[in-house]
């Protein structure tokens, strides 16, 4: 990979870890994190042999709110409801955060990829239906069990800018007694089929393990795949 510089940028209360490639036209990957995952993900991408790209890791989002598309009651007995305010967050991402990122990297990216894990993987797909800012997406172990999401995908069209989408899930994630969470593998496969039917290049992979195994590695695999498309 070409030379890379690292920095941090603060936008709208979000701390953004930047790993900026120096080469002209290198793609930009935007990844939403729970906290401080930038270094781990960057190293996983290097180990995976990803082509040259810049990585922006956005920390400080309201995870259960900003990453979810509409309100949903708790899916576990002691859990919290999901407020579902992604539509409020997407303009912040596209109108404030993305311009700040682009202004902080050496060269204008040739394309912009949205990547995420768990609820952020759900958000990475949902955003494709709400903005044309991203040409590719990675949903690694995405929370596609989210009530109503597969119906949404079947009844809406994503941006014409989208060229490739990667989806994955752990092969043990569906092995739960929770009726909602157990649908994740079927929901991911169904979502991939719908997106593929719209002419978008897709890949759906099953990874070994449960939801919490090898998050950075799973995400890096998806990033590598979309960058090579």
mmCIF file of C-alpha atoms in Angstrom:
data_model
loop_
_atom_site.group_PDB
_atom_site.id
_atom_site.type_symbol
_atom_site.label_atom_id
_atom_site.label_comp_id
_atom_site.label_asym_id
_atom_site.label_seq_id
_atom_site.Cartn_x
_atom_site.Cartn_y
_atom_site.Cartn_z
ATOM 1 C CA UNK A 1 0.000 0.000 0.000
ATOM 2 C CA UNK A 2 1.137 3.588 -0.613
ATOM 3 C CA UNK A 3 2.277 5.826 2.245
ATOM 4 C CA UNK A 4 -0.367 6.468 4.896
ATOM 5 C CA UNK A 5 -0.767 9.292 7.419
ATOM 6 C CA UNK A 6 -2.927 9.141 10.549
ATOM 7 C CA UNK A 7 -4.840 11.927 12.280
ATOM 8 C CA UNK A 8 -7.997 12.714 14.244
ATOM 9 C CA UNK A 9 -10.773 15.123 13.312
ATOM 10 C CA UNK A 10 -13.686 16.263 15.484
ATOM 11 C CA UNK A 11 -17.011 16.953 13.768
ATOM 12 C CA UNK A 12 -20.392 17.437 15.449
ATOM 13 C CA UNK A 13 -19.094 15.830 18.625
ATOM 14 C CA UNK A 14 -17.779 12.798 16.750
ATOM 15 C CA UNK A 15 -14.101 11.827 16.912
ATOM 16 C CA UNK A 16 -12.985 10.560 13.511
ATOM 17 C CA UNK A 17 -9.817 8.486 13.247
ATOM 18 C CA UNK A 18 -8.235 8.977 9.831
ATOM 19 C CA UNK A 19 -5.805 6.677 8.064
ATOM 20 C CA UNK A 20 -5.221 8.573 4.841
ATOM 21 C CA UNK A 21 -3.536 7.076 1.787
ATOM 22 C CA UNK A 22 -1.279 9.485 -0.077
ATOM 23 C CA UNK A 23 -2.000 8.141 -3.542
ATOM 24 C CA UNK A 24 -4.350 10.009 -5.878
ATOM 25 C CA UNK A 25 -7.823 8.556 -6.300
ATOM 26 C CA UNK A 26 -7.588 6.069 -3.426
ATOM 27 C CA UNK A 27 -11.087 5.062 -2.260
ATOM 28 C CA UNK A 28 -12.417 6.275 1.079
ATOM 29 C CA UNK A 29 -13.993 3.781 3.485
ATOM 30 C CA UNK A 30 -16.181 5.231 6.253
ATOM 31 C CA UNK A 31 -16.742 2.942 9.240
ATOM 32 C CA UNK A 32 -18.921 3.607 12.289
ATOM 33 C CA UNK A 33 -17.463 2.241 15.522
ATOM 34 C CA UNK A 34 -18.601 1.833 19.093
ATOM 35 C CA UNK A 35 -15.292 3.206 20.382
ATOM 36 C CA UNK A 36 -11.636 3.348 19.361
ATOM 37 C CA UNK A 37 -11.608 0.521 16.831
ATOM 38 C CA UNK A 38 -9.632 2.319 14.149
ATOM 39 C CA UNK A 39 -6.188 0.863 14.754
ATOM 40 C CA UNK A 40 -7.472 -2.690 15.044
ATOM 41 C CA UNK A 41 -9.529 -2.452 11.854
ATOM 42 C CA UNK A 42 -6.735 -0.750 9.920
ATOM 43 C CA UNK A 43 -4.297 -3.504 10.873
ATOM 44 C CA UNK A 44 -6.828 -6.178 9.931
ATOM 45 C CA UNK A 45 -7.202 -4.548 6.516
ATOM 46 C CA UNK A 46 -3.429 -4.489 6.072
ATOM 47 C CA UNK A 47 -3.200 -8.154 7.067
ATOM 48 C CA UNK A 48 -5.986 -8.995 4.606
ATOM 49 C CA UNK A 49 -4.062 -7.386 1.746
ATOM 50 C CA UNK A 50 -6.559 -4.642 0.934
ATOM 51 C CA UNK A 51 -5.763 -2.379 -2.031
ATOM 52 C CA UNK A 52 -4.703 1.187 -1.212
ATOM 53 C CA UNK A 53 -7.490 3.177 0.460
ATOM 54 C CA UNK A 54 -8.195 5.751 3.156
ATOM 55 C CA UNK A 55 -10.112 4.756 6.284
ATOM 56 C CA UNK A 56 -12.250 7.083 8.395
ATOM 57 C CA UNK A 57 -13.535 5.581 11.647
ATOM 58 C CA UNK A 58 -16.397 7.576 13.147
ATOM 59 C CA UNK A 59 -16.626 7.294 16.940
ATOM 60 C CA UNK A 60 -19.247 8.815 19.204
ATOM 61 C CA UNK A 61 -22.507 8.084 17.434
ATOM 62 C CA UNK A 62 -25.579 7.260 19.489
ATOM 63 C CA UNK A 63 -25.333 3.592 18.556
ATOM 64 C CA UNK A 64 -28.865 2.344 19.231
ATOM 65 C CA UNK A 65 -30.406 5.505 17.793
ATOM 66 C CA UNK A 66 -28.257 6.779 14.907
ATOM 67 C CA UNK A 67 -27.677 3.329 13.425
ATOM 68 C CA UNK A 68 -31.332 2.189 13.383
ATOM 69 C CA UNK A 69 -33.905 3.111 10.721
ATOM 70 C CA UNK A 70 -37.155 3.294 12.713
ATOM 71 C CA UNK A 71 -38.338 2.764 16.306
ATOM 72 C CA UNK A 72 -38.485 -0.823 17.551
ATOM 73 C CA UNK A 73 -39.291 -2.144 21.049
ATOM 74 C CA UNK A 74 -36.622 -4.089 22.964
ATOM 75 C CA UNK A 75 -35.780 -7.409 21.323
ATOM 76 C CA UNK A 76 -34.428 -8.888 24.555
ATOM 77 C CA UNK A 77 -36.113 -8.982 27.944
ATOM 78 C CA UNK A 78 -33.754 -6.584 29.699
ATOM 79 C CA UNK A 79 -32.850 -4.625 26.579
ATOM 80 C CA UNK A 80 -33.617 -1.070 25.591
ATOM 81 C CA UNK A 81 -35.834 0.085 22.736
ATOM 82 C CA UNK A 82 -34.238 1.294 19.522
ATOM 83 C CA UNK A 83 -35.212 4.940 18.819
ATOM 84 C CA UNK A 84 -34.634 4.603 15.053
ATOM 85 C CA UNK A 85 -33.180 7.998 14.132
ATOM 86 C CA UNK A 86 -30.944 7.079 11.202
ATOM 87 C CA UNK A 87 -32.853 9.504 8.977
ATOM 88 C CA UNK A 88 -31.793 12.326 11.300
ATOM 89 C CA UNK A 89 -28.169 11.199 11.357
ATOM 90 C CA UNK A 90 -27.672 10.632 7.612
ATOM 91 C CA UNK A 91 -27.739 14.381 6.753
ATOM 92 C CA UNK A 92 -25.129 14.984 9.470
ATOM 93 C CA UNK A 93 -22.988 12.272 7.925
ATOM 94 C CA UNK A 94 -23.302 13.500 4.343
ATOM 95 C CA UNK A 95 -23.356 17.267 4.916
ATOM 96 C CA UNK A 96 -20.907 17.686 7.811
ATOM 97 C CA UNK A 97 -18.839 14.580 8.489
ATOM 98 C CA UNK A 98 -18.040 13.515 4.916
ATOM 99 C CA UNK A 99 -16.928 17.007 3.788
ATOM 100 C CA UNK A 100 -14.697 17.278 6.868
ATOM 101 C CA UNK A 101 -13.136 13.896 6.121
ATOM 102 C CA UNK A 102 -12.539 14.734 2.476
ATOM 103 C CA UNK A 103 -10.987 18.040 3.474
ATOM 104 C CA UNK A 104 -8.565 16.229 5.775
ATOM 105 C CA UNK A 105 -7.164 13.640 3.360
ATOM 106 C CA UNK A 106 -4.532 14.450 0.717
ATOM 107 C CA UNK A 107 -6.519 13.546 -2.394
ATOM 108 C CA UNK A 108 -10.138 13.435 -3.435
ATOM 109 C CA UNK A 109 -11.260 9.790 -3.207
ATOM 110 C CA UNK A 110 -12.300 8.052 -6.371
ATOM 111 C CA UNK A 111 -15.241 6.469 -4.547
ATOM 112 C CA UNK A 112 -16.701 6.299 -1.053
ATOM 113 C CA UNK A 113 -17.600 3.057 0.725
ATOM 114 C CA UNK A 114 -19.794 2.778 3.827
ATOM 115 C CA UNK A 115 -18.879 -0.113 6.122
ATOM 116 C CA UNK A 116 -20.145 -1.296 9.476
ATOM 117 C CA UNK A 117 -20.522 -4.184 11.888
ATOM 118 C CA UNK A 118 -23.660 -5.217 13.782
ATOM 119 C CA UNK A 119 -26.104 -2.274 13.911
ATOM 120 C CA UNK A 120 -23.650 -0.221 11.851
ATOM 121 C CA UNK A 121 -23.827 -2.960 9.224
ATOM 122 C CA UNK A 122 -27.586 -2.481 9.158
ATOM 123 C CA UNK A 123 -27.039 1.263 8.813
ATOM 124 C CA UNK A 124 -24.551 0.768 5.968
ATOM 125 C CA UNK A 125 -27.289 -0.847 3.900
ATOM 126 C CA UNK A 126 -30.124 1.428 4.971
ATOM 127 C CA UNK A 127 -28.138 4.533 4.028
ATOM 128 C CA UNK A 128 -27.923 3.307 0.430
ATOM 129 C CA UNK A 129 -31.663 3.889 0.165
ATOM 130 C CA UNK A 130 -31.450 7.417 1.581
ATOM 131 C CA UNK A 131 -28.403 8.990 -0.085
ATOM 132 C CA UNK A 132 -26.274 8.646 -3.215
ATOM 133 C CA UNK A 133 -23.062 9.474 -1.324
ATOM 134 C CA UNK A 134 -21.811 5.867 -1.334
ATOM 135 C CA UNK A 135 -21.066 3.583 -4.267
ATOM 136 C CA UNK A 136 -20.320 0.449 -2.223
ATOM 137 C CA UNK A 137 -21.185 -0.939 1.200
ATOM 138 C CA UNK A 138 -20.052 -3.558 3.691
ATOM 139 C CA UNK A 139 -22.497 -5.068 6.181
ATOM 140 C CA UNK A 140 -20.397 -7.413 8.322
ATOM 141 C CA UNK A 141 -22.549 -9.444 10.709
ATOM 142 C CA UNK A 142 -25.152 -6.760 10.126
ATOM 143 C CA UNK A 143 -28.225 -6.677 12.353
ATOM 144 C CA UNK A 144 -30.528 -7.532 9.469
ATOM 145 C CA UNK A 145 -32.839 -9.280 11.906
ATOM 146 C CA UNK A 146 -34.110 -5.756 12.567
ATOM 147 C CA UNK A 147 -37.923 -5.905 12.427
ATOM 148 C CA UNK A 148 -39.266 -4.609 9.123
ATOM 149 C CA UNK A 149 -35.929 -4.349 7.328
ATOM 150 C CA UNK A 150 -36.379 -7.118 4.766
ATOM 151 C CA UNK A 151 -39.832 -5.757 3.922
ATOM 152 C CA UNK A 152 -38.276 -2.313 3.493
ATOM 153 C CA UNK A 153 -35.646 -3.667 1.099
ATOM 154 C CA UNK A 154 -38.314 -5.406 -0.976
ATOM 155 C CA UNK A 155 -40.404 -2.254 -1.354
ATOM 156 C CA UNK A 156 -37.699 0.399 -1.872
ATOM 157 C CA UNK A 157 -34.903 0.987 -4.366
ATOM 158 C CA UNK A 158 -31.378 1.923 -3.415
ATOM 159 C CA UNK A 159 -29.419 4.716 -5.064
ATOM 160 C CA UNK A 160 -28.367 4.195 -8.669
ATOM 161 C CA UNK A 161 -24.825 5.043 -7.531
ATOM 162 C CA UNK A 162 -24.450 1.679 -5.764
ATOM 163 C CA UNK A 163 -22.164 -0.793 -7.550
ATOM 164 C CA UNK A 164 -21.277 -3.483 -5.003
ATOM 165 C CA UNK A 165 -22.512 -4.706 -1.621
ATOM 166 C CA UNK A 166 -20.889 -7.243 0.705
ATOM 167 C CA UNK A 167 -22.872 -9.010 3.420
ATOM 168 C CA UNK A 168 -21.762 -11.557 5.992
ATOM 169 C CA UNK A 169 -22.957 -13.273 9.147
ATOM 170 C CA UNK A 170 -21.483 -15.780 11.580
ATOM 171 C CA UNK A 171 -22.674 -19.342 11.085
ATOM 172 C CA UNK A 172 -23.685 -19.578 14.753
ATOM 173 C CA UNK A 173 -25.490 -16.236 14.982
ATOM 174 C CA UNK A 174 -28.860 -17.778 14.204
ATOM 175 C CA UNK A 175 -28.441 -20.396 16.944
ATOM 176 C CA UNK A 176 -30.257 -18.499 19.637
ATOM 177 C CA UNK A 177 -33.568 -18.959 21.397
ATOM 178 C CA UNK A 178 -34.362 -15.305 20.750
ATOM 179 C CA UNK A 179 -37.051 -15.362 18.070
ATOM 180 C CA UNK A 180 -35.988 -12.039 16.550
ATOM 181 C CA UNK A 181 -32.213 -12.537 16.526
ATOM 182 C CA UNK A 182 -32.509 -16.089 15.194
ATOM 183 C CA UNK A 183 -33.739 -14.701 11.862
ATOM 184 C CA UNK A 184 -30.437 -12.977 11.048
ATOM 185 C CA UNK A 185 -29.007 -15.538 8.613
ATOM 186 C CA UNK A 186 -32.222 -15.936 6.628
ATOM 187 C CA UNK A 187 -32.767 -12.172 6.622
ATOM 188 C CA UNK A 188 -29.229 -11.540 5.373
ATOM 189 C CA UNK A 189 -29.559 -14.100 2.584
ATOM 190 C CA UNK A 190 -32.931 -12.666 1.589
ATOM 191 C CA UNK A 191 -31.593 -9.111 1.581
ATOM 192 C CA UNK A 192 -28.615 -10.116 -0.563
ATOM 193 C CA UNK A 193 -30.910 -11.790 -3.090
ATOM 194 C CA UNK A 194 -33.084 -8.688 -3.410
ATOM 195 C CA UNK A 195 -30.092 -6.384 -3.868
ATOM 196 C CA UNK A 196 -28.563 -8.742 -6.444
ATOM 197 C CA UNK A 197 -31.846 -8.822 -8.355
ATOM 198 C CA UNK A 198 -31.505 -5.059 -8.824
ATOM 199 C CA UNK A 199 -28.281 -5.534 -10.782
ATOM 200 C CA UNK A 200 -25.855 -4.751 -7.963
ATOM 201 C CA UNK A 201 -22.825 -7.018 -7.586
ATOM 202 C CA UNK A 202 -23.080 -8.778 -4.228
ATOM 203 C CA UNK A 203 -21.401 -11.368 -2.057
ATOM 204 C CA UNK A 204 -22.905 -13.091 0.989
ATOM 205 C CA UNK A 205 -20.451 -14.990 3.186
ATOM 206 C CA UNK A 206 -20.921 -17.187 6.225
ATOM 207 C CA UNK A 207 -18.077 -16.845 8.717
ATOM 208 C CA UNK A 208 -17.337 -19.335 11.510
ATOM 209 C CA UNK A 209 -18.534 -18.386 14.973
ATOM 210 C CA UNK A 210 -21.058 -16.251 16.781
ATOM 211 C CA UNK A 211 -21.723 -12.523 16.509
ATOM 212 C CA UNK A 212 -18.759 -11.506 18.643
ATOM 213 C CA UNK A 213 -16.026 -13.491 16.874
ATOM 214 C CA UNK A 214 -13.401 -11.763 14.695
ATOM 215 C CA UNK A 215 -15.288 -8.514 14.096
ATOM 216 C CA UNK A 216 -12.300 -6.688 12.594
ATOM 217 C CA UNK A 217 -11.341 -9.636 10.403
ATOM 218 C CA UNK A 218 -14.888 -10.059 9.116
ATOM 219 C CA UNK A 219 -15.098 -6.372 8.302
ATOM 220 C CA UNK A 220 -11.690 -6.344 6.620
ATOM 221 C CA UNK A 221 -12.737 -9.252 4.382
ATOM 222 C CA UNK A 222 -15.721 -7.239 3.226
ATOM 223 C CA UNK A 223 -13.690 -4.083 2.671
ATOM 224 C CA UNK A 224 -11.156 -5.997 0.584
ATOM 225 C CA UNK A 225 -13.899 -7.518 -1.549
ATOM 226 C CA UNK A 226 -15.667 -4.251 -2.361
ATOM 227 C CA UNK A 227 -12.394 -2.405 -3.014
ATOM 228 C CA UNK A 228 -11.500 -5.001 -5.627
ATOM 229 C CA UNK A 229 -14.821 -4.541 -7.457
#
